[in-house]
Coordinates of C-alpha atoms and ligand atoms in Angstrom, one line a residue:
M6 CA 0.0 0.0 0.0
T7 CA 1.2 3.5 -0.8
D8 CA 0.5 6.7 1.1
A9 CA -1.1 9.6 -0.7
A10 CA 1.6 12.2 -2.0
V11 CA 2.5 15.2 0.1
T12 CA 0.9 18.4 -1.2
I13 CA 1.6 22.1 -1.0
T14 CA -1.3 22.3 1.7
D15 CA 0.7 19.9 3.9
I16 CA 3.9 21.8 3.5
E17 CA 2.3 25.1 4.2
A18 CA 0.8 23.7 7.4
A19 CA 4.3 22.2 8.3
A20 CA 5.8 25.7 7.7
R21 CA 3.3 27.3 10.2
R22 CA 3.9 24.5 12.7
I23 CA 7.7 24.5 12.8
A24 CA 8.1 28.3 12.5
G25 CA 10.0 29.5 15.7
H26 CA 11.4 26.1 16.1
V27 CA 13.8 25.8 13.2
R28 CA 15.9 28.5 11.4
R29 CA 14.8 30.1 8.2
T30 CA 18.2 29.7 6.5
P31 CA 19.9 32.4 4.3
M32 CA 20.1 32.3 0.5
E33 CA 23.4 33.6 -0.8
R34 CA 24.4 34.4 -4.4
S35 CA 27.8 32.6 -5.3
A36 CA 29.9 35.0 -7.4
A37 CA 32.4 32.2 -8.3
L38 CA 29.7 29.8 -9.4
S39 CA 27.7 32.5 -11.2
D40 CA 30.8 33.5 -13.2
L41 CA 31.7 29.9 -13.9
C42 CA 28.1 28.9 -15.1
G43 CA 27.1 32.0 -16.8
V44 CA 23.7 32.1 -14.9
P45 CA 22.9 33.3 -11.4
V46 CA 23.7 30.6 -8.9
H47 CA 22.4 30.8 -5.4
L48 CA 23.2 28.7 -2.4
K49 CA 20.5 27.7 0.2
L50 CA 22.6 27.5 3.4
E51 CA 20.6 24.7 5.0
H52 CA 23.8 23.4 6.7
W53 CA 23.4 26.4 9.0
Q54 CA 20.3 24.7 10.5
E55 CA 20.5 24.0 14.2
T56 CA 21.9 20.4 14.5
G57 CA 23.9 21.0 11.4
A58 CA 21.5 19.5 8.7
F59 CA 18.0 20.1 7.2
K60 CA 16.7 17.0 8.9
L61 CA 15.6 19.1 11.9
R62 CA 12.6 20.4 9.8
G63 CA 11.1 17.1 9.2
A64 CA 11.7 15.7 12.7
T65 CA 10.3 18.9 14.2
N66 CA 7.2 18.7 12.1
A67 CA 6.6 15.1 12.8
V68 CA 7.0 15.5 16.6
L69 CA 4.8 18.5 16.8
S70 CA 2.2 16.6 14.8
L71 CA 2.0 13.8 17.5
T72 CA -1.1 13.6 19.6
D73 CA -0.7 14.0 23.3
E74 CA -1.2 10.3 23.6
E75 CA 1.4 9.5 21.0
R76 CA 3.9 12.0 22.5
A77 CA 3.5 10.3 25.9
R78 CA 4.5 7.0 24.3
G79 CA 7.8 8.5 22.9
V80 CA 9.4 8.3 19.4
V81 CA 11.9 5.9 18.0
A82 CA 14.1 5.8 14.8
A83 CA 17.0 3.9 13.3
S84 CA 19.6 6.4 12.1
T85 CA 23.3 6.6 11.4
G86 CA 23.6 10.3 12.2
N87 CA 21.7 13.4 11.1
H88 CA 18.1 12.2 11.5
G89 CA 18.8 10.6 14.9
R90 CA 20.3 14.0 16.1
A91 CA 17.4 16.0 14.7
L92 CA 14.8 13.7 16.2
A93 CA 16.6 13.8 19.6
H94 CA 16.6 17.6 19.5
A95 CA 12.8 17.8 18.5
A96 CA 11.8 15.3 21.1
K97 CA 13.8 17.2 23.8
T98 CA 12.0 20.4 22.9
A99 CA 8.6 18.6 23.0
G100 CA 9.4 16.7 26.3
A101 CA 9.0 13.3 24.6
R102 CA 11.1 10.2 25.2
C103 CA 13.4 9.4 22.2
V104 CA 15.3 6.3 21.5
V105 CA 17.7 6.1 18.6
C106 CA 18.8 2.7 17.4
L107 CA 22.2 2.4 15.9
S108 CA 24.5 -0.3 14.7
N109 CA 27.9 -0.7 16.4
L110 CA 29.5 0.7 13.2
V111 CA 28.3 4.3 14.1
P112 CA 31.4 6.3 15.3
Q113 CA 31.5 7.5 18.9
N114 CA 31.3 11.3 18.0
K115 CA 27.8 10.7 16.4
R116 CA 26.7 8.6 19.4
D117 CA 27.8 11.4 21.8
A118 CA 25.9 14.1 19.8
I119 CA 22.7 12.1 20.1
T120 CA 23.1 11.3 23.9
A121 CA 24.0 15.0 24.6
L122 CA 20.5 15.8 23.6
G123 CA 19.0 13.5 26.1
A124 CA 18.0 10.6 23.8
E125 CA 18.6 6.9 24.7
L126 CA 20.9 4.9 22.5
R127 CA 20.4 1.3 21.6
V128 CA 23.5 -0.2 19.8
V129 CA 22.5 -3.3 18.2
G130 CA 24.1 -5.5 15.5
K131 CA 26.2 -4.3 12.6
S132 CA 23.8 -2.9 10.0
Q133 CA 20.8 -0.4 9.6
D134 CA 18.6 -3.5 9.2
D135 CA 19.7 -4.8 12.6
A136 CA 18.8 -1.4 14.1
Q137 CA 15.5 -1.4 12.4
I138 CA 14.5 -4.7 14.1
E139 CA 15.0 -3.0 17.5
V140 CA 12.9 -0.1 16.3
D141 CA 10.1 -2.5 15.3
R142 CA 10.4 -4.3 18.6
L143 CA 10.2 -1.0 20.6
A144 CA 7.2 0.0 18.5
R145 CA 5.4 -3.4 19.2
E146 CA 6.4 -4.0 22.8
D147 CA 6.7 -0.6 24.3
G148 CA 4.2 1.3 22.0
M149 CA 6.8 3.8 20.9
V150 CA 5.9 5.8 17.7
P151 CA 8.5 5.1 14.9
L152 CA 9.5 8.3 12.9
P153 CA 11.7 7.1 10.0
P154 CA 14.2 9.4 8.3
F155 CA 12.5 9.9 4.9
D156 CA 9.5 7.7 4.2
H157 CA 6.8 9.5 6.2
P158 CA 4.4 12.3 5.2
D159 CA 5.2 14.6 8.1
I160 CA 9.0 14.2 7.5
V161 CA 8.6 15.0 3.8
A162 CA 6.3 17.9 4.6
G163 CA 8.8 19.3 7.0
Q164 CA 11.7 19.0 4.4
G165 CA 9.4 20.7 1.8
T166 CA 9.4 23.9 3.7
I167 CA 12.8 24.6 2.2
G168 CA 11.0 24.6 -1.2
L169 CA 8.8 27.3 -0.1
E170 CA 11.7 29.5 1.1
I171 CA 13.5 28.9 -2.2
V172 CA 10.6 30.3 -4.4
E173 CA 10.1 33.1 -1.9
D174 CA 13.7 34.2 -2.2
I175 CA 14.4 33.4 -5.9
A176 CA 11.0 33.9 -7.7
D177 CA 12.4 33.1 -11.3
V178 CA 14.4 30.0 -10.3
E179 CA 14.8 27.7 -13.3
T180 CA 16.7 24.9 -11.6
V181 CA 17.0 23.5 -8.2
L182 CA 19.8 21.1 -7.3
V183 CA 19.0 18.7 -4.4
P184 CA 21.1 16.0 -2.7
L185 CA 19.2 12.7 -3.0
S186 CA 19.2 9.6 -0.9
G187 CA 15.9 8.2 0.4
G188 CA 14.2 11.2 -1.2
G189 CA 12.4 12.9 1.6
L190 CA 14.4 16.1 1.0
I191 CA 13.8 16.2 -2.8
A192 CA 10.1 15.0 -2.7
G193 CA 9.2 17.7 -0.2
I194 CA 11.2 20.4 -2.2
A195 CA 9.7 19.4 -5.5
A196 CA 6.2 19.2 -4.2
A197 CA 6.5 22.9 -2.9
V198 CA 8.5 24.3 -5.8
K199 CA 6.4 22.7 -8.6
A200 CA 3.1 23.9 -6.9
R201 CA 4.4 27.6 -7.0
S202 CA 6.5 27.5 -10.2
P203 CA 5.5 24.4 -12.2
K204 CA 8.2 24.9 -15.0
T205 CA 11.1 24.9 -12.5
R206 CA 13.3 21.9 -13.1
I207 CA 14.2 19.7 -10.0
V208 CA 17.4 17.8 -10.3
G209 CA 18.4 15.1 -7.8
I210 CA 22.1 14.4 -7.2
S211 CA 23.6 11.2 -5.7
M212 CA 27.0 9.5 -5.5
A213 CA 27.6 6.8 -8.2
R214 CA 28.7 4.5 -5.3
G215 CA 25.3 3.0 -4.2
A216 CA 22.6 5.3 -5.6
A217 CA 19.6 3.4 -4.4
M218 CA 16.9 5.8 -5.8
Q219 CA 18.5 6.0 -9.2
A220 CA 18.6 2.3 -9.5
S221 CA 15.0 2.0 -8.3
L222 CA 13.8 4.6 -10.8
A223 CA 15.6 2.7 -13.5
A224 CA 13.9 -0.6 -12.4
G225 CA 10.6 1.0 -12.1
H226 CA 10.2 -0.2 -8.3
P227 CA 12.4 0.0 -5.1
V228 CA 15.5 -2.1 -5.4
E229 CA 18.3 -2.9 -3.0
V230 CA 21.8 -1.8 -4.0
E231 CA 25.1 -2.6 -2.3
E232 CA 26.0 0.0 0.3
L233 CA 29.6 1.2 -0.4
P234 CA 31.8 3.6 1.6
T235 CA 31.5 7.1 0.0
L236 CA 32.5 10.7 0.9
A237 CA 28.7 11.4 0.8
D238 CA 28.0 9.1 3.8
S239 CA 24.6 10.8 4.5
L240 CA 23.5 9.8 1.1
G241 CA 24.1 6.0 1.7
G242 CA 21.5 3.4 2.4
G243 CA 18.5 2.0 0.7
I244 CA 15.1 3.5 0.1
G245 CA 13.3 0.5 1.6
L246 CA 11.8 -2.3 -0.5
D247 CA 8.4 -1.5 1.1
N248 CA 8.8 2.2 0.3
R249 CA 5.3 3.9 0.6
L250 CA 5.8 7.5 -0.3
T251 CA 9.1 9.0 -1.6
F252 CA 9.7 6.5 -4.6
A253 CA 6.5 7.5 -6.2
M254 CA 6.8 11.2 -5.4
V255 CA 10.4 11.2 -6.9
R256 CA 9.4 9.4 -9.9
D257 CA 6.5 11.7 -10.5
L258 CA 8.1 15.1 -9.6
V259 CA 11.8 14.9 -10.2
D260 CA 13.0 15.9 -13.6
E261 CA 16.5 14.3 -13.7
V262 CA 19.0 12.4 -11.5
V263 CA 22.7 13.1 -11.9
L264 CA 25.5 10.7 -10.3
L265 CA 29.0 11.9 -9.2
S266 CA 32.3 10.2 -8.6
E267 CA 34.2 10.5 -5.3
A268 CA 36.7 12.9 -6.9
E269 CA 33.9 15.2 -8.2
I270 CA 32.4 15.3 -4.6
A271 CA 35.8 16.1 -3.2
A272 CA 36.1 18.9 -5.6
G273 CA 32.7 20.2 -4.4
I274 CA 33.8 20.2 -0.8
R275 CA 37.1 22.0 -1.7
H276 CA 35.2 24.6 -3.8
A277 CA 32.7 25.2 -0.8
Y278 CA 35.6 25.7 1.4
F279 CA 38.0 27.9 -0.5
A280 CA 35.6 29.9 -2.7
E281 CA 32.5 30.1 -0.6
R282 CA 34.2 29.7 2.9
E283 CA 31.7 27.0 3.9
I284 CA 32.3 23.7 5.6
L285 CA 30.2 20.9 4.1
E286 CA 29.9 17.2 4.4
G287 CA 30.2 15.2 1.2
G288 CA 26.4 14.7 0.8
A289 CA 25.8 18.5 1.1
A290 CA 28.3 19.4 -1.6
V291 CA 27.0 17.5 -4.4
G292 CA 25.0 20.4 -6.0
I293 CA 28.2 22.5 -6.2
A294 CA 30.0 19.3 -7.4
A295 CA 27.5 18.7 -10.1
L296 CA 27.9 22.4 -11.4
L297 CA 31.7 22.1 -11.3
A298 CA 31.6 18.8 -13.2
G299 CA 29.6 20.4 -16.0
K300 CA 26.9 17.9 -15.4
I301 CA 24.0 20.4 -15.2
E302 CA 22.5 22.1 -18.3
M303 CA 22.4 25.9 -17.6
R304 CA 19.0 27.4 -18.3
G305 CA 18.8 30.3 -15.8
P306 CA 18.8 31.2 -12.2
T307 CA 20.0 28.0 -10.3
V308 CA 19.7 27.1 -6.6
A309 CA 21.9 24.5 -4.9
V310 CA 20.8 23.2 -1.5
L311 CA 23.6 22.7 0.9
S312 CA 22.1 20.2 3.2
G313 CA 24.6 19.7 6.1
R314 CA 27.9 20.3 7.8
N315 CA 28.3 17.3 10.1
V316 CA 31.7 16.0 8.6
A317 CA 34.5 14.6 10.7
M318 CA 36.9 17.5 10.6
D319 CA 39.9 15.2 10.2
Q320 CA 38.3 13.8 7.0
H321 CA 37.5 17.4 5.9
A322 CA 41.0 18.5 6.4
R323 CA 42.3 15.6 4.2
I324 CA 39.9 16.6 1.4
V325 CA 40.8 20.4 1.4
A326 CA 44.5 19.3 1.4
G327 CA 43.8 17.5 -1.9
A328 CA 42.6 14.0 -1.2
N329 CA 40.0 12.8 -3.8
G330 CA 38.2 10.2 -1.7
L331 CA 37.9 8.3 1.5
E332 CA 41.1 7.3 3.1
E333 CA 41.8 3.7 2.4
A334 CA 41.4 1.6 5.5
A335 CA 44.9 0.8 6.9
Ligands
LIG427 C1 19.7 12.9 4.9 C2 20.5 13.8 4.2 C3 20.5 13.9 2.8 C4 19.5 13.1 1.9 O1 18.1 13.3 2.3 P1 17.0 12.2 1.8 O2 15.7 12.6 2.4 O3 17.4 10.9 2.5 O4 17.1 12.1 0.3 C5 21.2 14.9 2.1 N1 22.2 15.5 2.8 C6 22.3 15.5 4.2 C7 23.3 16.2 4.9 C8 21.5 14.5 4.9 O5 21.7 14.3 6.2

């Protein structure tokens, strides 16, 4: 069974609900990219969101949409990073119990960021699938409310509020470049932007190493891909074989998907740092990277969504010093 697509009405309601709880992030014109591309290029600085990534929008909208009875039962999710941190933050603000289930591969700094916000950690097994089994158990046995990272209408509507801000700030936007993994971010943005500006083109960007949505679109249904190490770690993972919402929305609303090599993503991180003076994680630099790689057809005013900055700083330092991929395991 699939859920009905999220609409502009849902996204406008989300914007009213989360106002005052999340930042309205700035839009900055990039002189360097505008010169390079020959059209105005603007950067949506969503990595300046509190918790360091846009996921706070969806998590906040979902937590604020709970009934009193659901809030009393608490919320639970599997996450490798940004969603868990966002959910912990939103739950803390709402006074709700929050459990984040992680595999034992998740690094200590990400665990610490989540527990610092008062959430409980369950470290189980060695994959996202193992962590999800614990989520299902807590939902079944403790009655906790699962709030997944992308495939949920309140999450998609929350991320879609970025789309409202884009068309408010750049009324004549021709192209919007959006990092793409499970598709919650791009589905929400596309629903908002296309409702206000139907001719605007929405382009999703993923890493070539393990692009699950792209493989699913090609197959015509959700498929599994092998999860590979990548600089764009927050774009890793599958879309869920039982995907209810984002696969259909991306298929129906997104105009094109572009894939990038690790070296291209590294160049995006470096450009952000040296030319824009912004620190980005790999998954957030893909819009800039696609422009630098010449993989986007230039039609007019273009917006690249910079989605997060939660990069390990030793890794970031290696990239700005010239590394073109992940350090090989010793
Ligand atoms: C989660 C995430 C994405 C991808 O969002 P989806 O909704 O899964 O497509 C992109 N960038 C960052 C920084 C993220 O944390």
